[in-house]
Amino acid sequence: MLKTVADAVPAADAAPVQIRIRGVEKTFAVGTQKIVALQDIDLDIRKGEFVCLLGPSGCGKSTLLNAVAGFQPPTKGTVAVDGRTITEPGPDRGMVFQEYALFPWMTVAQNVAFGLEIKGMSKPEIAGTVERLLEKLHLQDFRNRFPKDLSGGMRQRVAIARVLALDSPILLMDEPFGALDALTRRTLQDELLRIWEEVGKTILFVTHSIEESIYLADRIVVMTYRPGTVKRDVLVDMPRPRDGSAPEFNRLKRELSQMVMEEQQRFSQDEIRSVTAD
């Protein structure tokens, strides 16, 4: 049986809530039509938690992540970080995109250093931070390469290093491994978990992959198809490293698959209706 956050009693020494989402709704105007992307989202994420947003296309995962990032404030409701309402991007929230978003004219080291230069840090501080992160992410031998010379996995390592350089307490990750092959994806998942355990960041991670969410997360927030809301907030009560062949892993995978497929069917039916209407 799934263990949900609603079933759990927070321990006396539980970390404080860092991200608080209350009554969030997001609507978009498409021509004369109003699309409700998010509706009645209530969610608390504690400091140091690794939380995955899981669901099919169209459920509003990235829209919710963008609201936390401050890129697209909600139409209704509030998103607060450490008690402060979010209305715009800020240095307390670092974003990692699926597309890497690297500067093609800069080397690996220059890409990692860019944000630190904008912050006005001294050259010795920048050099020390860049060196530490290149070593942490196994990029030392690629410091003078340009993004075009790197594999997809290496580019994503650079993107993660660039965000870590800013030392934001919160990492927001929008399907960062979605375009990678299976082996590279698992390698970077392990790297991310290692870094997360070392530095203690709060991570909010968007994914379509049920296996990825179970492998990574403390909690999996399953979202409904549009309008997106929280269908189930599931605790992943398994020690790390997690074995994808273990009975408890596969039991949770089956239960989550059933929930996600219900929403995927709603998505497919909506697409069919849309094509028929056209």
mmCIF file of C-alpha atoms in Angstrom:
data_model
loop_
_atom_site.group_PDB
_atom_site.id
_atom_site.type_symbol
_atom_site.label_atom_id
_atom_site.label_comp_id
_atom_site.label_asym_id
_atom_site.label_seq_id
_atom_site.Cartn_x
_atom_site.Cartn_y
_atom_site.Cartn_z
ATOM 1 C CA MET A 1 0.000 0.000 0.000
ATOM 2 C CA LEU A 2 1.300 3.454 -0.894
ATOM 3 C CA LYS A 3 2.539 5.518 2.015
ATOM 4 C CA THR A 4 1.508 9.131 1.499
ATOM 5 C CA VAL A 5 2.568 12.350 3.173
ATOM 6 C CA ALA A 6 -0.950 12.691 4.594
ATOM 7 C CA ASP A 7 -0.454 9.370 6.423
ATOM 8 C CA ALA A 8 2.886 10.354 7.960
ATOM 9 C CA VAL A 9 3.396 12.297 11.182
ATOM 10 C CA PRO A 10 6.358 14.702 10.869
ATOM 11 C CA ALA A 11 9.142 13.919 13.313
ATOM 12 C CA ALA A 12 9.848 16.432 16.057
ATOM 13 C CA ASP A 13 13.215 17.179 14.443
ATOM 14 C CA ALA A 14 11.811 17.459 10.897
ATOM 15 C CA ALA A 15 13.399 20.148 8.745
ATOM 16 C CA PRO A 16 11.423 23.372 8.314
ATOM 17 C CA VAL A 17 9.218 23.919 5.264
ATOM 18 C CA GLN A 18 11.284 25.780 2.668
ATOM 19 C CA ILE A 19 8.862 25.913 -0.289
ATOM 20 C CA ARG A 20 5.183 26.486 0.509
ATOM 21 C CA ILE A 21 2.608 26.407 -2.292
ATOM 22 C CA ARG A 22 -0.947 27.396 -1.434
ATOM 23 C CA GLY A 23 -4.054 27.512 -3.643
ATOM 24 C CA VAL A 24 -2.027 27.917 -6.818
ATOM 25 C CA GLU A 25 -3.868 28.259 -10.105
ATOM 26 C CA LYS A 26 -2.373 29.103 -13.488
ATOM 27 C CA THR A 27 -4.414 29.936 -16.556
ATOM 28 C CA PHE A 28 -3.277 30.732 -20.085
ATOM 29 C CA ALA A 29 -5.196 32.486 -22.849
ATOM 30 C CA VAL A 30 -5.020 30.668 -26.197
ATOM 31 C CA GLY A 31 -6.927 32.818 -28.631
ATOM 32 C CA THR A 32 -10.396 33.170 -27.140
ATOM 33 C CA GLN A 33 -9.992 30.023 -25.051
ATOM 34 C CA LYS A 34 -8.829 29.899 -21.437
ATOM 35 C CA ILE A 35 -6.626 26.928 -20.503
ATOM 36 C CA VAL A 36 -6.433 26.043 -16.804
ATOM 37 C CA ALA A 37 -2.976 24.511 -16.435
ATOM 38 C CA LEU A 38 -2.900 24.326 -12.623
ATOM 39 C CA GLN A 39 -5.709 24.325 -10.082
ATOM 40 C CA ASP A 40 -5.834 24.193 -6.273
ATOM 41 C CA ILE A 41 -2.193 23.178 -5.767
ATOM 42 C CA ASP A 42 -1.199 22.884 -2.105
ATOM 43 C CA LEU A 43 2.284 21.542 -1.446
ATOM 44 C CA ASP A 44 4.988 21.840 1.214
ATOM 45 C CA ILE A 45 8.625 20.936 0.556
ATOM 46 C CA ARG A 46 10.999 20.773 3.492
ATOM 47 C CA LYS A 47 14.568 21.995 3.527
ATOM 48 C CA GLY A 48 16.904 19.337 2.117
ATOM 49 C CA GLU A 49 14.151 17.186 0.565
ATOM 50 C CA PHE A 50 14.409 15.651 -2.893
ATOM 51 C CA VAL A 51 10.914 15.862 -4.414
ATOM 52 C CA CYS A 52 9.899 14.683 -7.902
ATOM 53 C CA LEU A 53 6.899 15.997 -9.839
ATOM 54 C CA LEU A 54 5.589 13.077 -11.904
ATOM 55 C CA GLY A 55 2.893 12.881 -14.550
ATOM 56 C CA PRO A 56 2.106 12.783 -18.282
ATOM 57 C CA SER A 57 2.478 15.648 -20.726
ATOM 58 C CA GLY A 58 -0.004 18.425 -20.071
ATOM 59 C CA CYS A 59 -0.289 17.919 -16.311
ATOM 60 C CA GLY A 60 1.465 21.198 -15.463
ATOM 61 C CA LYS A 61 4.718 19.870 -13.959
ATOM 62 C CA SER A 62 6.928 22.408 -15.726
ATOM 63 C CA THR A 63 4.357 25.164 -15.195
ATOM 64 C CA LEU A 64 4.482 24.548 -11.444
ATOM 65 C CA LEU A 65 8.292 24.451 -11.508
ATOM 66 C CA ASN A 66 8.337 27.767 -13.403
ATOM 67 C CA ALA A 67 6.042 29.286 -10.769
ATOM 68 C CA VAL A 68 8.504 28.281 -8.037
ATOM 69 C CA ALA A 69 11.358 29.656 -10.166
ATOM 70 C CA GLY A 70 9.506 32.957 -10.545
ATOM 71 C CA PHE A 71 9.400 32.775 -14.354
ATOM 72 C CA GLN A 72 5.599 32.479 -14.505
ATOM 73 C CA PRO A 73 3.893 33.654 -11.296
ATOM 74 C CA PRO A 74 0.546 31.941 -10.602
ATOM 75 C CA THR A 75 -2.736 33.501 -11.656
ATOM 76 C CA LYS A 76 -4.088 32.802 -8.163
ATOM 77 C CA GLY A 77 -2.545 31.583 -4.927
ATOM 78 C CA THR A 78 0.984 31.973 -3.598
ATOM 79 C CA VAL A 79 4.399 30.367 -3.822
ATOM 80 C CA ALA A 80 6.672 31.233 -0.897
ATOM 81 C CA VAL A 81 10.301 30.348 -0.207
ATOM 82 C CA ASP A 82 11.491 30.688 3.376
ATOM 83 C CA GLY A 83 8.361 32.718 4.095
ATOM 84 C CA ARG A 84 8.870 35.170 1.220
ATOM 85 C CA THR A 85 6.321 35.281 -1.608
ATOM 86 C CA ILE A 86 7.911 34.588 -4.991
ATOM 87 C CA THR A 87 7.112 36.988 -7.825
ATOM 88 C CA GLU A 88 10.333 36.818 -9.883
ATOM 89 C CA PRO A 89 13.510 34.743 -10.297
ATOM 90 C CA GLY A 90 16.127 34.996 -7.575
ATOM 91 C CA PRO A 91 19.572 33.685 -6.574
ATOM 92 C CA ASP A 92 18.043 31.395 -3.939
ATOM 93 C CA ARG A 93 16.650 29.172 -6.745
ATOM 94 C CA GLY A 94 18.957 27.662 -9.368
ATOM 95 C CA MET A 95 17.405 26.195 -12.534
ATOM 96 C CA VAL A 96 18.689 23.308 -14.650
ATOM 97 C CA PHE A 97 16.944 22.901 -18.011
ATOM 98 C CA GLN A 98 16.700 19.892 -20.324
ATOM 99 C CA GLU A 99 18.277 21.920 -23.163
ATOM 100 C CA TYR A 100 21.565 22.553 -21.241
ATOM 101 C CA ALA A 101 21.413 26.340 -21.987
ATOM 102 C CA LEU A 102 25.190 26.716 -22.227
ATOM 103 C CA PHE A 103 26.946 29.601 -23.978
ATOM 104 C CA PRO A 104 28.458 28.007 -27.114
ATOM 105 C CA TRP A 105 31.254 30.591 -27.388
ATOM 106 C CA MET A 106 32.512 29.874 -23.847
ATOM 107 C CA THR A 107 34.643 26.981 -22.666
ATOM 108 C CA VAL A 108 33.487 24.632 -19.919
ATOM 109 C CA ALA A 109 35.391 26.610 -17.276
ATOM 110 C CA GLN A 110 34.064 29.925 -18.587
ATOM 111 C CA ASN A 111 30.476 28.649 -18.541
ATOM 112 C CA VAL A 112 30.821 27.539 -14.926
ATOM 113 C CA ALA A 113 32.443 30.859 -13.963
ATOM 114 C CA PHE A 114 29.890 33.079 -15.734
ATOM 115 C CA GLY A 115 27.401 33.485 -12.885
ATOM 116 C CA LEU A 116 30.183 34.122 -10.373
ATOM 117 C CA GLU A 117 31.552 36.916 -12.540
ATOM 118 C CA ILE A 118 28.087 38.491 -12.700
ATOM 119 C CA LYS A 119 27.963 38.327 -8.882
ATOM 120 C CA GLY A 120 31.227 40.278 -8.780
ATOM 121 C CA MET A 121 33.326 37.671 -7.006
ATOM 122 C CA SER A 122 37.089 38.072 -7.050
ATOM 123 C CA LYS A 123 39.169 36.169 -9.612
ATOM 124 C CA PRO A 124 40.825 33.941 -6.945
ATOM 125 C CA GLU A 125 37.380 33.050 -5.499
ATOM 126 C CA ILE A 126 36.029 32.271 -8.951
ATOM 127 C CA ALA A 127 39.032 30.139 -9.848
ATOM 128 C CA GLY A 128 38.776 28.157 -6.608
ATOM 129 C CA THR A 129 35.028 27.540 -6.991
ATOM 130 C CA VAL A 130 35.348 26.528 -10.649
ATOM 131 C CA GLU A 131 38.209 24.135 -9.878
ATOM 132 C CA ARG A 132 36.264 22.499 -7.037
ATOM 133 C CA LEU A 133 33.169 21.971 -9.190
ATOM 134 C CA LEU A 134 35.076 20.695 -12.210
ATOM 135 C CA GLU A 135 36.626 18.100 -9.926
ATOM 136 C CA LYS A 136 33.310 17.237 -8.254
ATOM 137 C CA LEU A 137 31.648 16.633 -11.621
ATOM 138 C CA HIS A 138 34.665 14.964 -13.268
ATOM 139 C CA LEU A 139 35.126 17.758 -15.796
ATOM 140 C CA GLN A 140 38.775 18.656 -15.156
ATOM 141 C CA ASP A 141 39.982 17.243 -18.470
ATOM 142 C CA PHE A 142 37.325 19.194 -20.397
ATOM 143 C CA ARG A 143 37.867 22.645 -18.879
ATOM 144 C CA ASN A 144 39.036 24.186 -22.171
ATOM 145 C CA ARG A 145 36.545 22.429 -24.451
ATOM 146 C CA PHE A 146 33.535 24.152 -25.988
ATOM 147 C CA PRO A 147 29.989 22.773 -25.643
ATOM 148 C CA LYS A 148 29.945 21.585 -29.262
ATOM 149 C CA ASP A 149 32.833 19.232 -28.442
ATOM 150 C CA LEU A 150 30.981 17.539 -25.568
ATOM 151 C CA SER A 151 28.491 14.681 -25.352
ATOM 152 C CA GLY A 152 24.985 15.341 -24.050
ATOM 153 C CA GLY A 153 25.912 13.918 -20.664
ATOM 154 C CA MET A 154 28.973 16.147 -20.384
ATOM 155 C CA ARG A 155 26.956 19.220 -21.362
ATOM 156 C CA GLN A 156 24.470 18.473 -18.627
ATOM 157 C CA ARG A 157 27.307 18.077 -16.112
ATOM 158 C CA VAL A 158 28.472 21.565 -17.085
ATOM 159 C CA ALA A 159 24.928 22.939 -16.706
ATOM 160 C CA ILE A 160 24.674 21.424 -13.226
ATOM 161 C CA ALA A 161 28.131 22.746 -12.277
ATOM 162 C CA ARG A 162 27.138 26.245 -13.399
ATOM 163 C CA VAL A 163 24.050 26.204 -11.168
ATOM 164 C CA LEU A 164 25.962 24.712 -8.217
ATOM 165 C CA ALA A 165 28.558 27.480 -8.558
ATOM 166 C CA LEU A 166 25.908 30.023 -7.513
ATOM 167 C CA ASP A 167 25.329 28.008 -4.306
ATOM 168 C CA SER A 168 21.555 28.425 -4.413
ATOM 169 C CA PRO A 169 19.890 26.543 -1.529
ATOM 170 C CA ILE A 170 17.191 25.260 -3.933
ATOM 171 C CA LEU A 171 17.759 23.419 -7.228
ATOM 172 C CA LEU A 172 14.885 23.317 -9.731
ATOM 173 C CA MET A 173 15.406 20.688 -12.441
ATOM 174 C CA ASP A 174 13.151 20.378 -15.489
ATOM 175 C CA GLU A 175 13.675 16.876 -16.939
ATOM 176 C CA PRO A 176 17.453 17.426 -16.988
ATOM 177 C CA PHE A 177 18.230 13.857 -18.087
ATOM 178 C CA GLY A 178 15.276 13.335 -20.428
ATOM 179 C CA ALA A 179 17.282 13.529 -23.676
ATOM 180 C CA LEU A 180 20.104 11.222 -22.560
ATOM 181 C CA ASP A 181 20.669 7.535 -23.263
ATOM 182 C CA ALA A 182 19.891 5.075 -20.456
ATOM 183 C CA LEU A 183 23.472 4.503 -19.271
ATOM 184 C CA THR A 184 24.394 8.193 -19.238
ATOM 185 C CA ARG A 185 21.122 8.965 -17.490
ATOM 186 C CA ARG A 186 21.825 6.494 -14.679
ATOM 187 C CA THR A 187 25.374 7.810 -14.292
ATOM 188 C CA LEU A 188 24.131 11.372 -13.899
ATOM 189 C CA GLN A 189 21.352 10.282 -11.541
ATOM 190 C CA ASP A 190 24.018 8.763 -9.296
ATOM 191 C CA GLU A 191 26.162 11.898 -9.592
ATOM 192 C CA LEU A 192 23.181 14.076 -8.653
ATOM 193 C CA LEU A 193 22.378 11.942 -5.603
ATOM 194 C CA ARG A 194 26.013 12.054 -4.518
ATOM 195 C CA ILE A 195 26.122 15.844 -4.809
ATOM 196 C CA TRP A 196 22.743 16.231 -3.086
ATOM 197 C CA GLU A 197 23.919 14.144 -0.125
ATOM 198 C CA GLU A 198 27.156 16.152 0.084
ATOM 199 C CA VAL A 199 25.771 19.684 -0.171
ATOM 200 C CA GLY A 200 22.255 19.305 1.298
ATOM 201 C CA LYS A 201 20.309 21.277 -1.302
ATOM 202 C CA THR A 202 16.525 21.157 -1.638
ATOM 203 C CA ILE A 203 15.678 19.678 -5.052
ATOM 204 C CA LEU A 204 12.396 19.925 -6.978
ATOM 205 C CA PHE A 205 12.749 17.677 -10.035
ATOM 206 C CA VAL A 206 10.339 17.257 -12.974
ATOM 207 C CA THR A 207 10.239 13.879 -14.741
ATOM 208 C CA HIS A 208 8.047 11.673 -16.942
ATOM 209 C CA SER A 209 9.912 8.570 -15.769
ATOM 210 C CA ILE A 210 8.393 6.515 -12.974
ATOM 211 C CA GLU A 211 11.636 4.583 -12.446
ATOM 212 C CA GLU A 212 13.663 7.791 -12.269
ATOM 213 C CA SER A 213 11.338 9.284 -9.667
ATOM 214 C CA ILE A 214 11.542 6.176 -7.454
ATOM 215 C CA TYR A 215 15.318 5.971 -7.822
ATOM 216 C CA LEU A 216 15.871 9.612 -6.871
ATOM 217 C CA ALA A 217 13.164 11.019 -4.656
ATOM 218 C CA ASP A 218 12.211 11.227 -1.003
ATOM 219 C CA ARG A 219 8.709 12.047 -2.209
ATOM 220 C CA ILE A 220 6.888 11.693 -5.526
ATOM 221 C CA VAL A 221 4.087 14.151 -6.242
ATOM 222 C CA VAL A 222 1.825 12.571 -8.881
ATOM 223 C CA MET A 223 -0.084 15.209 -10.824
ATOM 224 C CA THR A 224 -3.362 14.949 -12.701
ATOM 225 C CA TYR A 225 -3.842 15.782 -16.356
ATOM 226 C CA ARG A 226 -5.095 19.309 -17.023
ATOM 227 C CA PRO A 227 -6.086 21.029 -14.922
ATOM 228 C CA GLY A 228 -3.023 19.880 -13.022
ATOM 229 C CA THR A 229 -3.405 19.286 -9.334
ATOM 230 C CA VAL A 230 -1.884 16.911 -6.775
ATOM 231 C CA LYS A 231 -3.324 13.428 -7.255
ATOM 232 C CA ARG A 232 -1.109 11.750 -4.662
ATOM 233 C CA ASP A 233 1.913 12.790 -2.586
ATOM 234 C CA VAL A 234 3.856 9.550 -2.066
ATOM 235 C CA LEU A 235 6.661 8.904 0.411
ATOM 236 C CA VAL A 236 9.489 6.723 -0.941
ATOM 237 C CA ASP A 237 10.516 4.882 2.190
ATOM 238 C CA MET A 238 13.467 2.925 0.778
ATOM 239 C CA PRO A 239 17.136 3.210 1.715
ATOM 240 C CA ARG A 240 19.644 4.422 -0.873
ATOM 241 C CA PRO A 241 21.187 3.225 -3.127
ATOM 242 C CA ARG A 242 17.971 1.765 -4.495
ATOM 243 C CA ASP A 243 17.803 -1.470 -6.432
ATOM 244 C CA GLY A 244 15.460 -1.310 -9.422
ATOM 245 C CA SER A 245 14.981 -5.093 -9.256
ATOM 246 C CA ALA A 246 13.964 -5.162 -5.572
ATOM 247 C CA PRO A 247 10.371 -6.268 -4.780
ATOM 248 C CA GLU A 248 9.502 -3.037 -2.960
ATOM 249 C CA PHE A 249 10.834 -0.945 -5.870
ATOM 250 C CA ASN A 250 8.701 -2.841 -8.380
ATOM 251 C CA ARG A 251 5.650 -2.821 -6.127
ATOM 252 C CA LEU A 252 5.808 0.984 -5.938
ATOM 253 C CA LYS A 253 6.467 1.148 -9.692
ATOM 254 C CA ARG A 254 3.280 -0.849 -10.406
ATOM 255 C CA GLU A 255 1.161 1.352 -8.139
ATOM 256 C CA LEU A 256 2.533 4.578 -9.571
ATOM 257 C CA SER A 257 2.188 3.263 -13.126
ATOM 258 C CA GLN A 258 -1.514 2.682 -12.593
ATOM 259 C CA MET A 259 -2.012 6.242 -11.331
ATOM 260 C CA VAL A 260 0.023 7.829 -14.110
ATOM 261 C CA MET A 261 -1.643 5.728 -16.835
ATOM 262 C CA GLU A 262 -5.064 6.924 -15.697
ATOM 263 C CA GLU A 263 -3.909 10.483 -16.369
ATOM 264 C CA GLN A 264 -2.151 9.491 -19.607
ATOM 265 C CA GLN A 265 -5.445 8.061 -20.897
ATOM 266 C CA ARG A 266 -7.184 11.339 -20.115
ATOM 267 C CA PHE A 267 -4.426 13.139 -22.050
ATOM 268 C CA SER A 268 -4.850 10.796 -25.042
ATOM 269 C CA GLN A 269 -8.627 11.182 -25.037
ATOM 270 C CA ASP A 270 -8.264 14.967 -24.948
ATOM 271 C CA GLU A 271 -5.905 14.843 -27.944
ATOM 272 C CA ILE A 272 -8.379 12.708 -29.899
ATOM 273 C CA ARG A 273 -11.216 15.137 -29.114
ATOM 274 C CA SER A 274 -9.024 18.042 -30.205
ATOM 275 C CA VAL A 275 -8.183 16.424 -33.554
ATOM 276 C CA THR A 276 -11.829 15.492 -34.115
ATOM 277 C CA ALA A 277 -12.933 19.054 -33.382
ATOM 278 C CA ASP A 278 -10.476 20.383 -35.957
#
